[in-house]
Amino acid sequence: MLLPKLQNERVLLQRIAKSDEQAFKYLFSVYHHELGAFVHSLLNDRESTLEVVQDVFLKIWLHRAKLPEITNFTSYLFIIARNHTLNKIRQLTQTQEKHKQYLNALESEILSESESPNDPYEALDKALSKLPPQQQRVFALRQQGLKNPEIASVLNISTASVAKYQQLAMQSLSELVKVHHFILPLLYMLFNIIDLGFHSL
């Protein structure tokens, strides 16, 4: 991959170190495309890529006072991106494993019940109560009519994370269909709620 090269790098980094926002915007415009391509080649997930790129540039800005000390900014930037990407991969792996464990536990509990709830809403409420806390919060706020950016603001997370939690929640709830086929209409309604959330990104 051909990496971009800053013109007058030393001067630009000194300007950013002094909180020059225009200089920082220029830095972003030079690097964000190539950086995004690099991160996406490792993650193969658009939402996670956007989140990592955002975090990388946020770190650059928060630690801008150190920029004049950097002798090779391009290498510095991509090392940060690599480290953030590896952390994201670990995070996603842990999340997927926890989600898999939750699905297995939910399915086992449903199958072990001697009597299934006659009320489909009761079955759905029970499943919702067993979602991981952050998925519950996102789902509850979505049901209240909040859009994804609003949910992100309330929970202090990115809109990409909001969408991911919604997706995981719906995957969990869909497991109920295997046993409680009669709640399909409810799940369809909830899918519509989530779909509205995605369109509000």
mmCIF file of C-alpha atoms in Angstrom:
data_model
loop_
_atom_site.group_PDB
_atom_site.id
_atom_site.type_symbol
_atom_site.label_atom_id
_atom_site.label_comp_id
_atom_site.label_asym_id
_atom_site.label_seq_id
_atom_site.Cartn_x
_atom_site.Cartn_y
_atom_site.Cartn_z
ATOM 1 C CA MET A 1 0.000 0.000 0.000
ATOM 2 C CA LEU A 2 1.374 3.400 -1.010
ATOM 3 C CA LEU A 3 1.244 5.567 2.090
ATOM 4 C CA PRO A 4 0.496 9.294 1.867
ATOM 5 C CA LYS A 5 3.178 11.808 2.700
ATOM 6 C CA LEU A 6 2.538 15.114 4.402
ATOM 7 C CA GLN A 7 3.849 18.314 2.906
ATOM 8 C CA ASN A 8 5.705 20.425 5.478
ATOM 9 C CA GLU A 9 5.052 17.716 8.062
ATOM 10 C CA ARG A 10 7.015 19.367 10.853
ATOM 11 C CA VAL A 11 5.164 22.671 10.512
ATOM 12 C CA LEU A 12 1.780 20.950 10.313
ATOM 13 C CA LEU A 13 2.396 18.863 13.434
ATOM 14 C CA GLN A 14 3.518 21.947 15.316
ATOM 15 C CA ARG A 15 0.310 23.733 14.319
ATOM 16 C CA ILE A 16 -1.808 20.797 15.492
ATOM 17 C CA ALA A 17 0.140 20.707 18.760
ATOM 18 C CA LYS A 18 -1.053 24.277 19.270
ATOM 19 C CA SER A 19 -4.688 23.148 18.755
ATOM 20 C CA ASP A 20 -5.026 24.363 15.179
ATOM 21 C CA GLU A 21 -8.236 22.610 14.093
ATOM 22 C CA GLN A 22 -7.806 23.460 10.411
ATOM 23 C CA ALA A 23 -4.408 21.780 10.405
ATOM 24 C CA PHE A 24 -5.930 18.732 12.079
ATOM 25 C CA LYS A 25 -8.711 18.581 9.470
ATOM 26 C CA TYR A 26 -6.071 18.658 6.754
ATOM 27 C CA LEU A 27 -4.198 15.831 8.462
ATOM 28 C CA PHE A 28 -7.419 13.813 8.569
ATOM 29 C CA SER A 29 -8.123 14.469 4.882
ATOM 30 C CA VAL A 30 -4.658 13.222 3.910
ATOM 31 C CA TYR A 31 -4.730 9.998 5.886
ATOM 32 C CA HIS A 32 -8.265 8.834 6.633
ATOM 33 C CA HIS A 33 -8.876 6.949 3.365
ATOM 34 C CA GLU A 34 -5.643 4.925 3.416
ATOM 35 C CA LEU A 35 -5.958 4.363 7.153
ATOM 36 C CA GLY A 36 -9.517 3.107 6.713
ATOM 37 C CA ALA A 37 -8.421 0.722 3.953
ATOM 38 C CA PHE A 38 -5.657 -0.647 6.171
ATOM 39 C CA VAL A 39 -7.961 -1.213 9.148
ATOM 40 C CA HIS A 40 -10.716 -2.701 6.991
ATOM 41 C CA SER A 41 -8.251 -5.183 5.478
ATOM 42 C CA LEU A 42 -7.780 -6.577 8.991
ATOM 43 C CA LEU A 43 -11.326 -6.300 10.329
ATOM 44 C CA ASN A 44 -13.455 -6.739 7.202
ATOM 45 C CA ASP A 45 -16.247 -4.893 8.986
ATOM 46 C CA ARG A 46 -17.289 -1.377 7.986
ATOM 47 C CA GLU A 47 -18.780 -0.309 11.322
ATOM 48 C CA SER A 48 -15.796 -1.523 13.330
ATOM 49 C CA THR A 49 -13.427 0.108 10.840
ATOM 50 C CA LEU A 50 -15.131 3.483 11.216
ATOM 51 C CA GLU A 51 -14.966 3.141 14.983
ATOM 52 C CA VAL A 52 -11.242 2.317 14.966
ATOM 53 C CA VAL A 53 -10.376 5.166 12.585
ATOM 54 C CA GLN A 54 -12.378 7.558 14.746
ATOM 55 C CA ASP A 55 -10.572 6.361 17.873
ATOM 56 C CA VAL A 56 -7.153 6.692 16.223
ATOM 57 C CA PHE A 57 -7.671 10.307 15.194
ATOM 58 C CA LEU A 58 -9.215 11.090 18.570
ATOM 59 C CA LYS A 59 -6.059 9.774 20.233
ATOM 60 C CA ILE A 60 -3.911 11.884 17.902
ATOM 61 C CA TRP A 61 -5.874 14.987 18.877
ATOM 62 C CA LEU A 62 -5.904 14.248 22.611
ATOM 63 C CA HIS A 63 -2.125 13.725 22.595
ATOM 64 C CA ARG A 64 -1.379 16.479 20.089
ATOM 65 C CA ALA A 65 1.144 18.167 22.391
ATOM 66 C CA LYS A 66 3.553 15.284 21.693
ATOM 67 C CA LEU A 67 3.333 15.545 17.903
ATOM 68 C CA PRO A 68 6.404 17.785 17.396
ATOM 69 C CA GLU A 69 8.492 14.964 18.912
ATOM 70 C CA ILE A 70 7.407 12.500 16.191
ATOM 71 C CA THR A 71 10.102 11.947 13.547
ATOM 72 C CA ASN A 72 8.020 9.771 11.196
ATOM 73 C CA PHE A 73 4.345 10.586 11.567
ATOM 74 C CA THR A 74 3.110 8.102 8.957
ATOM 75 C CA SER A 75 4.717 5.164 10.757
ATOM 76 C CA TYR A 76 3.508 6.520 14.096
ATOM 77 C CA LEU A 77 -0.073 6.795 12.847
ATOM 78 C CA PHE A 78 -0.210 3.319 11.349
ATOM 79 C CA ILE A 79 1.337 1.726 14.435
ATOM 80 C CA ILE A 80 -1.437 3.300 16.511
ATOM 81 C CA ALA A 81 -3.996 2.060 13.991
ATOM 82 C CA ARG A 82 -2.541 -1.447 14.103
ATOM 83 C CA ASN A 83 -2.682 -1.539 17.899
ATOM 84 C CA HIS A 84 -6.252 -0.231 18.004
ATOM 85 C CA THR A 85 -7.267 -2.760 15.361
ATOM 86 C CA LEU A 86 -5.767 -5.656 17.321
ATOM 87 C CA ASN A 87 -7.624 -4.459 20.415
ATOM 88 C CA LYS A 88 -10.845 -4.300 18.402
ATOM 89 C CA ILE A 89 -10.306 -7.854 17.128
ATOM 90 C CA ARG A 90 -9.867 -9.076 20.702
ATOM 91 C CA GLN A 91 -12.973 -7.164 21.768
ATOM 92 C CA LEU A 92 -15.061 -8.566 18.920
ATOM 93 C CA THR A 93 -13.835 -12.093 19.637
ATOM 94 C CA GLN A 94 -14.770 -11.769 23.303
ATOM 95 C CA THR A 95 -18.163 -10.288 22.426
ATOM 96 C CA GLN A 96 -18.917 -13.073 19.956
ATOM 97 C CA GLU A 97 -17.886 -15.733 22.473
ATOM 98 C CA LYS A 98 -20.057 -14.214 25.208
ATOM 99 C CA HIS A 99 -22.936 -13.944 22.759
ATOM 100 C CA LYS A 100 -22.513 -17.590 21.773
ATOM 101 C CA GLN A 101 -22.525 -18.616 25.433
ATOM 102 C CA TYR A 102 -25.673 -16.565 26.011
ATOM 103 C CA LEU A 103 -27.456 -18.166 23.052
ATOM 104 C CA ASN A 104 -26.535 -21.648 24.251
ATOM 105 C CA ALA A 105 -27.745 -20.870 27.764
ATOM 106 C CA LEU A 106 -30.982 -19.337 26.492
ATOM 107 C CA GLU A 107 -31.751 -22.277 24.238
ATOM 108 C CA SER A 108 -30.974 -24.783 27.009
ATOM 109 C CA GLU A 109 -33.241 -22.965 29.455
ATOM 110 C CA ILE A 110 -36.112 -22.789 26.992
ATOM 111 C CA LEU A 111 -35.819 -26.461 26.093
ATOM 112 C CA SER A 112 -35.590 -27.508 29.740
ATOM 113 C CA GLU A 113 -38.800 -25.743 30.772
ATOM 114 C CA SER A 114 -41.609 -28.187 31.397
ATOM 115 C CA GLU A 115 -44.218 -25.703 30.259
ATOM 116 C CA SER A 116 -43.800 -22.956 27.730
ATOM 117 C CA PRO A 117 -45.486 -19.642 28.553
ATOM 118 C CA ASN A 118 -48.881 -19.385 26.944
ATOM 119 C CA ASP A 119 -48.479 -15.627 26.622
ATOM 120 C CA PRO A 120 -46.063 -14.761 23.788
ATOM 121 C CA TYR A 121 -45.373 -11.383 25.394
ATOM 122 C CA GLU A 122 -44.304 -13.187 28.550
ATOM 123 C CA ALA A 123 -41.863 -15.316 26.568
ATOM 124 C CA LEU A 124 -40.478 -12.247 24.835
ATOM 125 C CA ASP A 125 -40.151 -10.266 28.071
ATOM 126 C CA LYS A 126 -38.286 -13.166 29.625
ATOM 127 C CA ALA A 127 -35.851 -13.276 26.730
ATOM 128 C CA LEU A 128 -35.345 -9.501 26.852
ATOM 129 C CA SER A 129 -34.565 -9.677 30.567
ATOM 130 C CA LYS A 130 -31.774 -12.142 29.852
ATOM 131 C CA LEU A 131 -29.989 -10.007 27.268
ATOM 132 C CA PRO A 132 -26.597 -8.581 28.305
ATOM 133 C CA PRO A 133 -27.079 -5.221 30.110
ATOM 134 C CA GLN A 134 -25.849 -2.988 27.276
ATOM 135 C CA GLN A 135 -28.072 -4.756 24.732
ATOM 136 C CA GLN A 136 -31.034 -4.293 27.092
ATOM 137 C CA ARG A 137 -30.327 -0.575 27.426
ATOM 138 C CA VAL A 138 -29.979 -0.047 23.683
ATOM 139 C CA PHE A 139 -33.110 -2.071 22.957
ATOM 140 C CA ALA A 140 -35.157 -0.250 25.617
ATOM 141 C CA LEU A 141 -34.147 3.180 24.310
ATOM 142 C CA ARG A 142 -34.931 2.072 20.747
ATOM 143 C CA GLN A 143 -38.418 0.981 21.842
ATOM 144 C CA GLN A 144 -38.892 4.420 23.410
ATOM 145 C CA GLY A 145 -38.442 5.915 19.957
ATOM 146 C CA LEU A 146 -34.904 7.259 20.279
ATOM 147 C CA LYS A 147 -32.796 7.317 17.133
ATOM 148 C CA ASN A 148 -29.365 5.736 17.036
ATOM 149 C CA PRO A 149 -27.407 9.000 17.466
ATOM 150 C CA GLU A 150 -29.597 9.833 20.482
ATOM 151 C CA ILE A 151 -29.019 6.392 21.994
ATOM 152 C CA ALA A 152 -25.292 6.778 21.407
ATOM 153 C CA SER A 153 -25.352 10.114 23.223
ATOM 154 C CA VAL A 154 -27.314 8.749 26.199
ATOM 155 C CA LEU A 155 -25.059 5.707 26.626
ATOM 156 C CA ASN A 156 -21.838 7.511 25.631
ATOM 157 C CA ILE A 157 -21.016 5.002 22.887
ATOM 158 C CA SER A 158 -20.626 5.270 19.114
ATOM 159 C CA THR A 159 -23.556 4.900 16.697
ATOM 160 C CA ALA A 160 -21.709 1.899 15.248
ATOM 161 C CA SER A 161 -21.807 0.246 18.673
ATOM 162 C CA VAL A 162 -25.523 1.008 18.971
ATOM 163 C CA ALA A 163 -26.185 -0.746 15.666
ATOM 164 C CA LYS A 164 -24.019 -3.698 16.693
ATOM 165 C CA TYR A 165 -25.843 -4.130 20.017
ATOM 166 C CA GLN A 166 -29.190 -4.009 18.217
ATOM 167 C CA GLN A 167 -28.017 -6.676 15.798
ATOM 168 C CA LEU A 168 -26.817 -8.941 18.610
ATOM 169 C CA ALA A 169 -30.074 -8.461 20.521
ATOM 170 C CA MET A 170 -32.153 -9.467 17.527
ATOM 171 C CA GLN A 171 -29.992 -12.531 16.943
ATOM 172 C CA SER A 172 -30.626 -13.560 20.529
ATOM 173 C CA LEU A 173 -34.360 -13.008 20.319
ATOM 174 C CA SER A 174 -34.534 -14.895 17.045
ATOM 175 C CA GLU A 175 -33.433 -18.012 18.909
ATOM 176 C CA LEU A 176 -36.875 -18.053 20.506
ATOM 177 C CA VAL A 177 -38.410 -18.866 17.143
ATOM 178 C CA LYS A 178 -36.875 -22.317 17.345
ATOM 179 C CA VAL A 179 -39.229 -23.178 20.206
ATOM 180 C CA HIS A 180 -41.885 -20.455 20.439
ATOM 181 C CA HIS A 181 -43.014 -20.231 16.815
ATOM 182 C CA PHE A 182 -46.091 -18.313 17.840
ATOM 183 C CA ILE A 183 -44.138 -15.163 18.662
ATOM 184 C CA LEU A 184 -42.979 -14.655 15.091
ATOM 185 C CA PRO A 185 -45.328 -11.649 14.638
ATOM 186 C CA LEU A 186 -43.770 -10.017 17.693
ATOM 187 C CA LEU A 187 -40.277 -10.540 16.366
ATOM 188 C CA TYR A 188 -41.365 -9.095 13.025
ATOM 189 C CA MET A 189 -42.580 -6.006 14.867
ATOM 190 C CA LEU A 190 -39.286 -5.728 16.726
ATOM 191 C CA PHE A 191 -37.283 -6.171 13.529
ATOM 192 C CA ASN A 192 -39.198 -3.186 12.142
ATOM 193 C CA ILE A 193 -38.230 -1.165 15.208
ATOM 194 C CA ILE A 194 -34.573 -2.054 14.738
ATOM 195 C CA ASP A 195 -34.762 -1.400 11.002
ATOM 196 C CA LEU A 196 -35.947 2.123 11.754
ATOM 197 C CA GLY A 197 -32.957 2.461 14.029
ATOM 198 C CA PHE A 198 -30.533 1.535 11.260
ATOM 199 C CA HIS A 199 -32.095 4.091 8.926
ATOM 200 C CA SER A 200 -31.609 6.789 11.580
ATOM 201 C CA LEU A 201 -27.828 6.315 11.638
#
